[in-house]
Amino acid sequence: MEILIFIAVVVIFFMLNKDYNPNDYQNIKVNIKQKLQGELIDHEAGLLIALMAKVAKADGHISELEAELLSHTFTDISLVFEDDKNIREQLKQIYKKEKESFENTILISQKYYNLTKRDYTKRLKVMEYLLNLAFIDGEFTQTERMIIEDIAKALEIKPNDLNNMISNFESYYANKAQSKAMDIQNAYKVLGVSSSASDSEIKKAYRKLVKQYHPDIVSGQGAEQSMIDEATKKLQEINEAYEIIKKGRV
């Protein structure tokens, strides 16, 4: 079965959309469906889900984003097959079983390698997908790294290729965290308060700025339209800054 396109599309989607909203995700449409031959756990699709289970549970918990990615993967892979609803349920059961133990991680990886031994590019994409799952909560724990390295070795992924992928993910999430921190820093600057200000001080500063820049108040002072437009823009900036700070303090 050719599932490489599903892996590539989902990885790209999650990498490019920093503010992920599950409701915006559209599952891939498949016109020609395949009939499952043999047991699903011996199939490339089932083995991929089994590997995902190992990585997802490596840090001891499943985050909301991990759960969403898993759910979409179940759906997108099952759509390749006839009787997709039954296949999706089987994929869920495979995941449920395989996340309980790491003992057969190497065996599962070797089975996947035997099915894809002539397609190194596909195995690279699988590793990229598994890394995306590991990093999606913003952390890459030592346990996750160990599981990833074990899988990569069994899939005969070149160490340099694996290290480059890990470095790319680390850089991406470091930049993402830095951007978020800068947003909060700028938000405090907009409200004219420090990050150590109390909630009441922030609210007081916010209300003062709203009164100062509210278009109705500015208009009532006889200001020209250009000044009213500037005040409207400034008020939007103030509101956005206040929301960023509130979310950052939850």
XYZ file of C-alpha atoms in Angstrom:
250
model
C 0.000 0.000 0.000
C 1.219 3.496 -0.798
C 0.723 5.632 2.328
C 3.704 7.903 1.824
C 1.469 10.679 0.461
C -0.586 10.625 3.651
C 2.499 10.869 5.819
C 3.962 13.737 3.780
C 0.722 15.748 3.662
C 0.020 15.491 7.383
C 3.604 16.315 8.361
C 3.635 19.385 6.120
C 0.258 20.480 7.471
C 1.342 20.332 11.091
C 4.726 21.910 10.408
C 3.345 24.873 8.511
C 0.342 25.610 10.730
C 1.712 26.989 13.978
C -1.758 27.838 15.305
C -3.324 24.460 14.661
C -7.104 24.260 14.698
C -8.504 20.719 14.312
C -11.708 22.084 12.796
C -9.717 23.497 9.876
C -8.298 20.098 8.941
C -9.747 18.373 5.903
C -9.165 14.642 5.502
C -7.660 13.368 2.292
C -10.074 12.064 -0.319
C -9.406 8.681 -1.919
C -11.158 7.567 -5.099
C -9.729 4.051 -5.514
C -9.887 1.898 -2.384
C -7.915 -1.239 -1.657
C -9.020 -4.535 -0.172
C -7.061 -5.589 2.876
C -5.045 -8.730 2.326
C -4.121 -10.606 5.519
C -3.992 -9.180 9.024
C -3.830 -5.416 9.471
C -1.044 -5.658 12.062
C 1.155 -7.297 9.399
C 0.325 -4.564 6.912
C 2.305 -1.350 6.450
C -0.633 0.658 7.811
C -0.969 -1.378 10.991
C 2.767 -1.351 11.614
C 2.900 2.422 11.231
C 0.143 2.829 13.838
C 2.014 0.454 16.144
C 5.159 2.597 15.846
C 3.109 5.723 16.476
C 1.791 4.115 19.662
C 5.324 3.546 20.945
C 6.355 7.153 20.288
C 3.131 8.728 21.551
C 3.382 7.007 24.936
C 7.138 7.436 25.331
C 6.774 10.538 27.500
C 4.023 8.976 29.616
C 1.055 10.980 28.389
C -0.879 11.917 25.253
C -1.298 15.645 24.630
C -4.337 17.151 22.932
C -2.420 17.792 19.721
C -1.031 14.248 19.725
C -4.552 12.890 20.104
C -5.761 15.026 17.201
C -2.907 13.928 14.953
C -3.554 10.274 15.814
C -7.271 10.623 15.153
C -6.707 12.160 11.710
C -4.137 9.490 10.885
C -6.591 6.705 11.757
C -9.154 8.306 9.460
C -6.825 9.081 6.561
C -5.231 5.630 6.484
C -8.564 3.833 6.801
C -9.930 5.782 3.817
C -7.475 3.911 1.608
C -9.334 0.662 2.279
C -12.712 -0.819 1.546
C -14.817 -1.067 4.720
C -12.943 1.951 6.071
C -15.002 2.224 9.268
C -14.027 -1.279 10.317
C -10.393 -0.642 9.356
C -10.337 2.551 11.417
C -11.605 0.656 14.449
C -8.933 -2.011 13.928
C -6.253 0.699 13.739
C -7.494 2.120 17.037
C -7.311 -1.315 18.638
C -3.769 -1.824 17.350
C -2.793 1.528 18.819
C -4.471 0.722 22.139
C -2.641 -2.599 22.426
C 0.783 -1.455 21.236
C 0.982 1.596 23.504
C 0.977 -0.679 26.554
C 4.517 -1.989 26.044
C 7.823 -1.067 24.420
C 9.140 -4.635 24.420
C 8.325 -5.364 20.771
C 9.383 -1.967 19.375
C 12.386 -3.397 17.518
C 10.335 -6.323 16.153
C 7.632 -3.967 14.834
C 10.305 -1.746 13.278
C 12.010 -4.699 11.606
C 8.697 -5.851 10.145
C 8.168 -2.383 8.706
C 11.684 -2.383 7.319
C 11.079 -5.720 5.560
C 8.064 -4.202 3.781
C 9.927 -1.039 2.737
C 13.556 -2.167 2.403
C 13.735 -0.920 -1.207
C 12.269 2.498 -0.361
C 14.625 4.499 1.854
C 12.763 7.721 1.084
C 9.568 6.274 2.490
C 11.324 5.225 5.678
C 12.742 8.737 6.032
C 9.220 10.114 5.759
C 8.060 7.666 8.417
C 10.802 8.905 10.750
C 9.839 12.496 9.978
C 6.251 11.663 10.835
C 7.205 9.950 14.098
C 9.410 12.901 15.042
C 6.531 15.254 14.327
C 4.435 13.227 16.759
C 7.200 13.290 19.375
C 7.779 17.050 19.090
C 4.172 18.178 18.649
C 3.714 19.033 22.335
C 6.818 21.238 22.151
C 9.069 18.834 24.056
C 11.390 16.013 23.024
C 12.135 13.938 26.107
C 15.045 11.582 26.592
C 12.655 8.622 26.514
C 11.207 9.796 23.205
C 14.717 10.179 21.816
C 15.619 6.630 22.876
C 12.513 5.165 21.217
C 13.107 7.207 18.054
C 16.742 6.094 17.885
C 15.775 2.432 18.372
C 13.200 2.638 15.579
C 15.586 4.501 13.284
C 18.315 1.912 13.785
C 15.918 -0.955 13.013
C 14.708 0.891 9.900
C 18.365 1.350 8.891
C 18.113 5.139 8.833
C 21.519 6.751 8.420
C 22.606 8.480 11.663
C 23.346 11.748 9.858
C 19.875 11.793 8.313
C 18.245 11.187 11.701
C 20.365 13.819 13.449
C 19.570 16.373 10.739
C 15.832 15.739 11.105
C 16.023 16.061 14.878
C 18.016 19.304 14.551
C 15.427 20.714 12.137
C 12.601 19.962 14.560
C 14.534 21.387 17.510
C 15.240 24.599 15.577
C 11.625 24.914 14.466
C 10.193 24.569 17.966
C 12.891 26.787 19.503
C 12.029 29.536 17.025
C 8.336 28.998 17.690
C 8.852 29.359 21.446
C 10.979 32.477 20.912
C 8.312 34.051 18.700
C 5.664 33.365 21.307
C 7.832 34.900 24.029
C 8.401 37.987 21.877
C 4.660 38.331 21.341
C 4.062 38.394 25.090
C 6.947 40.800 25.620
C 5.542 43.166 23.017
C 2.096 42.850 24.560
C 3.377 44.112 27.905
C 5.122 46.943 26.074
C 1.887 47.951 24.321
C 0.068 48.185 27.649
C 3.010 50.022 29.203
C 3.451 47.552 32.067
C 6.157 45.110 33.106
C 5.815 41.325 33.052
C 5.892 41.386 36.863
C 2.759 43.557 37.057
C -0.206 42.079 38.898
C -3.441 41.166 37.137
C -5.168 44.190 38.659
C -2.391 46.516 37.477
C -2.628 45.117 33.969
C -6.393 45.507 33.921
C -6.082 49.103 35.180
C -3.543 49.946 32.456
C -5.746 48.310 29.829
C -8.846 50.281 30.849
C -6.902 53.530 30.882
C -5.653 52.944 27.330
C -9.123 51.949 26.124
C -10.518 55.253 27.393
C -7.654 57.124 25.780
C -7.948 55.539 22.345
C -11.610 54.583 22.040
C -12.808 56.010 18.668
C -16.030 57.359 20.160
C -14.129 59.332 22.781
C -11.570 60.588 20.276
C -14.361 61.570 17.915
C -16.169 63.392 20.717
C -13.055 65.475 21.238
C -13.418 66.860 17.716
C -10.528 64.937 16.207
C -10.126 64.618 12.456
C -11.002 61.343 10.716
C -7.340 60.405 10.264
C -6.834 60.602 14.036
C -9.981 58.571 14.637
C -8.694 55.889 12.258
C -5.354 55.820 14.060
C -7.139 55.497 17.398
C -9.195 52.581 16.069
C -6.024 50.811 14.933
C -4.341 51.475 18.268
C -7.346 50.143 20.181
C -7.202 46.903 18.201
C -3.537 46.576 19.131
C -4.367 47.215 22.787
C -7.129 44.606 22.795
C -4.864 42.043 21.138
C -2.086 42.701 23.650
C -4.482 42.317 26.564
C -5.744 38.969 25.218
C -2.182 37.666 24.708
C -1.263 38.536 28.279
C -4.425 36.947 29.691
C -3.818 33.713 27.761
C -0.192 33.692 28.831
C -1.203 33.840 32.481
C -3.748 31.017 32.429
